[in-house]
């Protein structure tokens, strides 16, 4: 089969705020090849990602993503990897290319699975999918009391794990300790407690390390993104100062190299991969393989729709020992409406992939209409992109 | 002063080919603040870079570049660094942001220098600018004989150094050796010979190392980009196998972290920085400082107009011992026409920055009209970008 079309649907809530909530908009991708179609989602800024697909060529090493995709043969996983390599080489100077390609790549694994009638994780080489323990991803409260209440709510909702993140964490040591104690109290002694610092410490290892005692005492499982995503030396220095707490990071990786470096040079204990950024499901599986080799735990990163959630689980769903998974709660209506079926914790409070071929998530076409953001891009008088109708 | 406006001019030759020649198009940026203006150039795909400036916000960590720039105070270098930090944080999920910001940042250093009547390198802390020895950047010939002829031409043109790059290098060991020998023969025993493999060996250390003997024998000064720009482990392994040849890389760095990692983990002897990609002149100067500390030689990367060339020299023009510089020859007419004044080798065959404040390169407005590529971007019925008239 040949890749016949790649369509981008930019969707958004009527109002988008500065909250650290990635489900406020979406860039959904449909790929058709021969008789089949597949769906994916870029975890990316929609407009620049569309532009990276349609842009005119700048030179041989700065070609649009479309040049390495449209008309290409798509019969097997190897074809997807071949296209990925082509983009890495021919679009090496187009920075946004990895984010654009991520959604396309995901759609190809979905479509290929549907065409063959097998789930994507089987195409990736896993015979079996294991259940995961989801953590609820929530923001710290404005006060320790609020943090405690949120932890209690999550426990009541049946979550065995919760991740608290972002401001006010980092504001002051005393406040951070109070929030950590509150989170542990709310989760109870058995709850799995995770912390996401949202890069607040920049490269300041001492500032991050000052929180370690309170984290060890509260049995925090991982300490995510204390630093800028690329500050490997800072990660490496902090990782050496931990006892039981592990450092975690990797969500911004836009190539498998970046994730591998965070493991090798940053010493993280958990590597968090977003399939909507790293170049899709294939390189994420490569990172999972690498993590296994290095004794590091793989974990998905995702904060948009259940389509992206399903994609994010495929690369490590076959690894029984890599137990926890990110599970976005509090999604915006757009992200909930986007899919006909949803992934919800089962009676054991665990996440199991839906049965079915590909990513096994069905798109709801009504959402493509309801939340549609029209885009038109003209260059040199020619229309290069105009939002497709569904 | 406040940043009043940021304008983007997308320029292109009538025909753009797949040649590895970055001067076929350009994204020129004009920044105005209070009474002054400054000019910069992104070394980037124009359309996605413009889109990254004007795109609607996706969420708090995926804001458009414009949100951290327009209306901001711009009175000093610290203000530029403050905006850079703001973008790194508020646009952390917008991959293209670094390329967009690079041209804006450059224009700010130009404008600030012009407003104060001092060259940009003095704002960066260098009391003095030293001359550089330019190397002519040329492609290998299709045959060793052609490579020899190109080397001879460059020598005749007065260049003491030449860099040969890209295909057919990497095609076969025998062919590569013949091209290396031919290049040395053409340059003569005194010529400085540099090789750019254009990432052809992927991560294959043995394949790259197989060329080392012929490189040592031909006294190659540096071996540039044998691997994917982020393959630090491969760089590190090859660097350990060299004797006098140094590895070189870094042109794709879109943050100072990436350049520092290539030094720390890749063991490069030359770090090559493109100010049009790394986030402008400021982070490039940070890398130059880091290189000095680590005993590594800084070198500019640039392959577009003389505006970008001037910007690329500022971060290390005050370092007398970092002697050679990239000097694009064979620029397309667009890149030549873009500036009123040009940087040409002096009687000693050396490159000296033009006298004058800021980047000391004056834009030719006629070129903005002649090579102009009209862009119009509409989102949700609103025009977010329309090529400004000059």
Short mmCIF file of N, CA, C and O in Angstrom, two decimals, chain B residues 247-307:
data_model
loop_
_atom_site.label_atom_id
_atom_site.label_comp_id
_atom_site.label_asym_id
_atom_site.label_seq_id
_atom_site.Cartn_x
_atom_site.Cartn_y
_atom_site.Cartn_z
N UNK B 247 37.27 15.45 16.73
CA UNK B 247 35.88 15.42 16.25
C UNK B 247 35.25 16.79 16.44
O UNK B 247 35.69 17.59 17.28
N UNK B 248 34.23 17.05 15.63
CA UNK B 248 33.56 18.36 15.67
C UNK B 248 32.06 18.14 15.48
O UNK B 248 31.64 17.22 14.79
N UNK B 249 31.28 19.01 16.09
CA UNK B 249 29.83 18.92 15.92
C UNK B 249 29.15 20.01 16.72
O UNK B 249 29.80 20.84 17.34
N UNK B 250 27.84 20.02 16.65
CA UNK B 250 27.08 20.96 17.46
C UNK B 250 26.16 21.89 16.69
O UNK B 250 25.37 22.61 17.29
N UNK B 251 26.22 21.87 15.37
CA UNK B 251 25.45 22.85 14.59
C UNK B 251 23.94 22.76 14.84
O UNK B 251 23.23 23.74 14.68
N UNK B 252 23.47 21.57 15.20
CA UNK B 252 22.02 21.41 15.39
C UNK B 252 21.58 21.77 16.81
O UNK B 252 20.38 21.76 17.10
N UNK B 253 22.52 22.10 17.67
CA UNK B 253 22.17 22.39 19.06
C UNK B 253 21.11 23.50 19.11
O UNK B 253 21.31 24.57 18.56
N UNK B 254 19.99 23.20 19.76
CA UNK B 254 18.98 24.25 19.89
C UNK B 254 18.83 24.68 21.34
O UNK B 254 17.86 25.32 21.72
N UNK B 255 19.82 24.34 22.15
CA UNK B 255 19.96 24.89 23.49
C UNK B 255 21.43 24.75 23.85
O UNK B 255 22.13 23.90 23.29
N UNK B 256 21.87 25.59 24.80
CA UNK B 256 23.28 25.47 25.18
C UNK B 256 23.56 24.11 25.81
O UNK B 256 24.68 23.60 25.74
N UNK B 257 22.55 23.50 26.42
CA UNK B 257 22.74 22.18 27.01
C UNK B 257 23.27 21.18 25.97
O UNK B 257 24.16 20.40 26.25
N UNK B 258 22.66 21.20 24.80
CA UNK B 258 23.04 20.22 23.78
C UNK B 258 24.50 20.37 23.39
O UNK B 258 25.21 19.38 23.18
N UNK B 259 24.95 21.62 23.30
CA UNK B 259 26.35 21.86 22.95
C UNK B 259 27.26 21.41 24.10
O UNK B 259 28.30 20.78 23.87
N UNK B 260 26.87 21.69 25.31
CA UNK B 260 27.69 21.30 26.46
C UNK B 260 27.78 19.77 26.57
O UNK B 260 28.82 19.23 26.91
N UNK B 261 26.68 19.09 26.25
CA UNK B 261 26.71 17.63 26.30
C UNK B 261 27.62 17.04 25.24
O UNK B 261 28.26 16.02 25.47
N UNK B 262 27.64 17.68 24.08
CA UNK B 262 28.51 17.17 23.02
C UNK B 262 29.97 17.30 23.45
O UNK B 262 30.81 16.47 23.11
N UNK B 263 30.26 18.34 24.22
CA UNK B 263 31.60 18.50 24.78
C UNK B 263 31.85 17.46 25.88
O UNK B 263 32.84 16.73 25.86
N UNK B 264 30.92 17.37 26.83
CA UNK B 264 31.14 16.52 28.00
C UNK B 264 31.05 15.03 27.68
O UNK B 264 31.83 14.24 28.18
N UNK B 265 30.06 14.67 26.89
CA UNK B 265 29.81 13.25 26.66
C UNK B 265 30.30 12.79 25.28
O UNK B 265 30.54 11.61 25.08
N UNK B 266 30.39 13.72 24.33
CA UNK B 266 30.84 13.37 22.98
C UNK B 266 32.33 13.58 22.78
O UNK B 266 32.88 13.11 21.80
N UNK B 267 32.95 14.31 23.70
CA UNK B 267 34.40 14.50 23.61
C UNK B 267 34.87 15.26 22.38
O UNK B 267 36.01 15.07 21.93
N UNK B 268 34.02 16.13 21.82
CA UNK B 268 34.45 16.85 20.62
C UNK B 268 35.58 17.82 20.94
O UNK B 268 35.64 18.37 22.06
N UNK B 269 36.44 18.05 19.97
CA UNK B 269 37.52 19.02 20.13
C UNK B 269 37.13 20.39 19.60
O UNK B 269 37.73 21.40 19.96
N UNK B 270 36.14 20.39 18.71
CA UNK B 270 35.61 21.64 18.15
C UNK B 270 34.10 21.65 18.36
O UNK B 270 33.42 20.68 18.01
N UNK B 271 33.60 22.75 18.89
CA UNK B 271 32.15 22.85 19.06
C UNK B 271 31.64 23.94 18.12
O UNK B 271 32.10 25.08 18.14
N UNK B 272 30.73 23.54 17.25
CA UNK B 272 30.27 24.41 16.16
C UNK B 272 28.86 24.89 16.44
O UNK B 272 27.93 24.09 16.49
N UNK B 273 28.71 26.19 16.57
CA UNK B 273 27.43 26.72 17.01
C UNK B 273 26.82 27.65 15.96
O UNK B 273 27.47 28.55 15.45
N UNK B 274 25.55 27.40 15.68
CA UNK B 274 24.80 28.27 14.78
C UNK B 274 23.90 29.17 15.62
O UNK B 274 22.96 28.69 16.26
N UNK B 275 24.19 30.46 15.59
CA UNK B 275 23.40 31.42 16.39
C UNK B 275 21.96 31.49 15.92
O UNK B 275 21.08 31.93 16.67
N UNK B 276 21.71 31.07 14.70
CA UNK B 276 20.36 31.09 14.17
C UNK B 276 19.51 29.91 14.59
O UNK B 276 18.37 29.77 14.17
N UNK B 277 20.09 29.04 15.44
CA UNK B 277 19.36 27.86 15.91
C UNK B 277 19.41 27.69 17.43
O UNK B 277 18.47 27.19 18.03
N UNK B 278 20.54 28.07 18.03
CA UNK B 278 20.75 27.74 19.45
C UNK B 278 19.99 28.65 20.39
O UNK B 278 19.95 28.43 21.60
N UNK B 279 19.33 29.66 19.79
CA UNK B 279 18.63 30.63 20.63
C UNK B 279 19.32 31.99 20.56
O UNK B 279 19.08 32.84 21.42
N UNK B 280 20.17 32.17 19.54
CA UNK B 280 20.78 33.47 19.32
C UNK B 280 22.20 33.58 19.85
O UNK B 280 22.89 32.58 20.09
N UNK B 281 22.60 34.82 20.03
CA UNK B 281 23.99 35.16 20.34
C UNK B 281 24.32 34.88 21.81
O UNK B 281 25.43 34.45 22.14
N UNK B 282 23.37 35.08 22.70
CA UNK B 282 23.61 34.92 24.14
C UNK B 282 24.00 33.50 24.53
O UNK B 282 25.07 33.28 25.12
N UNK B 283 23.16 32.50 24.21
CA UNK B 283 23.55 31.13 24.55
C UNK B 283 24.81 30.67 23.82
O UNK B 283 25.56 29.84 24.34
N UNK B 284 25.04 31.21 22.61
CA UNK B 284 26.27 30.86 21.89
C UNK B 284 27.49 31.35 22.67
O UNK B 284 28.49 30.64 22.78
N UNK B 285 27.38 32.56 23.24
CA UNK B 285 28.48 33.07 24.09
C UNK B 285 28.65 32.18 25.33
O UNK B 285 29.79 31.92 25.75
N UNK B 286 27.57 31.71 25.89
CA UNK B 286 27.67 30.79 27.04
C UNK B 286 28.45 29.54 26.65
O UNK B 286 29.26 29.03 27.42
N UNK B 287 28.18 29.04 25.45
CA UNK B 287 28.89 27.84 24.99
C UNK B 287 30.36 28.15 24.78
O UNK B 287 31.24 27.34 25.13
N UNK B 288 30.66 29.34 24.24
CA UNK B 288 32.07 29.72 24.05
C UNK B 288 32.78 29.76 25.41
O UNK B 288 33.90 29.25 25.54
N UNK B 289 32.13 30.31 26.42
CA UNK B 289 32.73 30.34 27.77
C UNK B 289 32.98 28.92 28.27
O UNK B 289 34.02 28.62 28.86
N UNK B 290 31.99 28.06 28.03
CA UNK B 290 32.11 26.67 28.48
C UNK B 290 33.24 25.96 27.75
O UNK B 290 34.02 25.20 28.35
N UNK B 291 33.34 26.22 26.44
CA UNK B 291 34.39 25.60 25.64
C UNK B 291 35.77 25.99 26.18
O UNK B 291 36.66 25.13 26.31
N UNK B 292 35.94 27.26 26.50
CA UNK B 292 37.22 27.74 27.03
C UNK B 292 37.57 26.97 28.31
O UNK B 292 38.68 26.47 28.48
N UNK B 293 36.57 26.84 29.18
CA UNK B 293 36.78 26.13 30.45
C UNK B 293 37.21 24.68 30.23
O UNK B 293 37.96 24.12 31.01
N UNK B 294 36.66 24.08 29.16
CA UNK B 294 36.92 22.65 28.93
C UNK B 294 38.05 22.39 27.94
O UNK B 294 38.24 21.26 27.51
N UNK B 295 38.71 23.46 27.49
CA UNK B 295 39.82 23.25 26.56
C UNK B 295 39.38 22.82 25.17
O UNK B 295 40.12 22.15 24.46
N UNK B 296 38.18 23.22 24.80
CA UNK B 296 37.63 22.87 23.49
C UNK B 296 37.62 24.14 22.63
O UNK B 296 37.49 25.25 23.14
N UNK B 297 37.79 23.98 21.32
CA UNK B 297 37.81 25.13 20.43
C UNK B 297 36.41 25.44 19.91
O UNK B 297 35.73 24.55 19.40
N UNK B 298 36.01 26.69 20.04
CA UNK B 298 34.72 27.14 19.54
C UNK B 298 34.87 27.50 18.07
O UNK B 298 35.90 28.03 17.65
N UNK B 299 33.83 27.23 17.31
CA UNK B 299 33.83 27.67 15.92
C UNK B 299 32.39 27.95 15.52
O UNK B 299 31.46 27.29 15.99
N UNK B 300 32.23 28.98 14.70
CA UNK B 300 30.88 29.34 14.25
C UNK B 300 30.36 28.35 13.21
O UNK B 300 31.14 27.76 12.46
N UNK B 301 29.05 28.19 13.18
CA UNK B 301 28.41 27.50 12.05
C UNK B 301 27.46 28.49 11.41
O UNK B 301 26.69 29.17 12.10
N UNK B 302 27.50 28.62 10.11
CA UNK B 302 26.60 29.53 9.41
C UNK B 302 26.62 29.19 7.95
O UNK B 302 27.67 28.82 7.42
N UNK B 303 25.48 29.21 7.32
CA UNK B 303 25.50 29.02 5.86
C UNK B 303 24.42 29.81 5.16
O UNK B 303 23.87 29.37 4.17
N UNK B 304 24.19 31.04 5.68
CA UNK B 304 23.24 31.90 4.97
C UNK B 304 23.90 33.27 4.70
O UNK B 304 25.00 33.31 4.15
N UNK B 305 23.24 34.36 5.07
CA UNK B 305 23.73 35.69 4.67
C UNK B 305 24.88 36.19 5.55
O UNK B 305 25.20 35.58 6.57
N UNK B 306 25.44 37.32 5.19
CA UNK B 306 26.50 37.93 5.99
C UNK B 306 25.97 38.51 7.30
O UNK B 306 26.74 38.76 8.23
N UNK B 307 24.67 38.73 7.40
CA UNK B 307 24.08 39.13 8.68
C UNK B 307 24.24 37.97 9.67
O UNK B 307 24.72 38.15 10.80
#
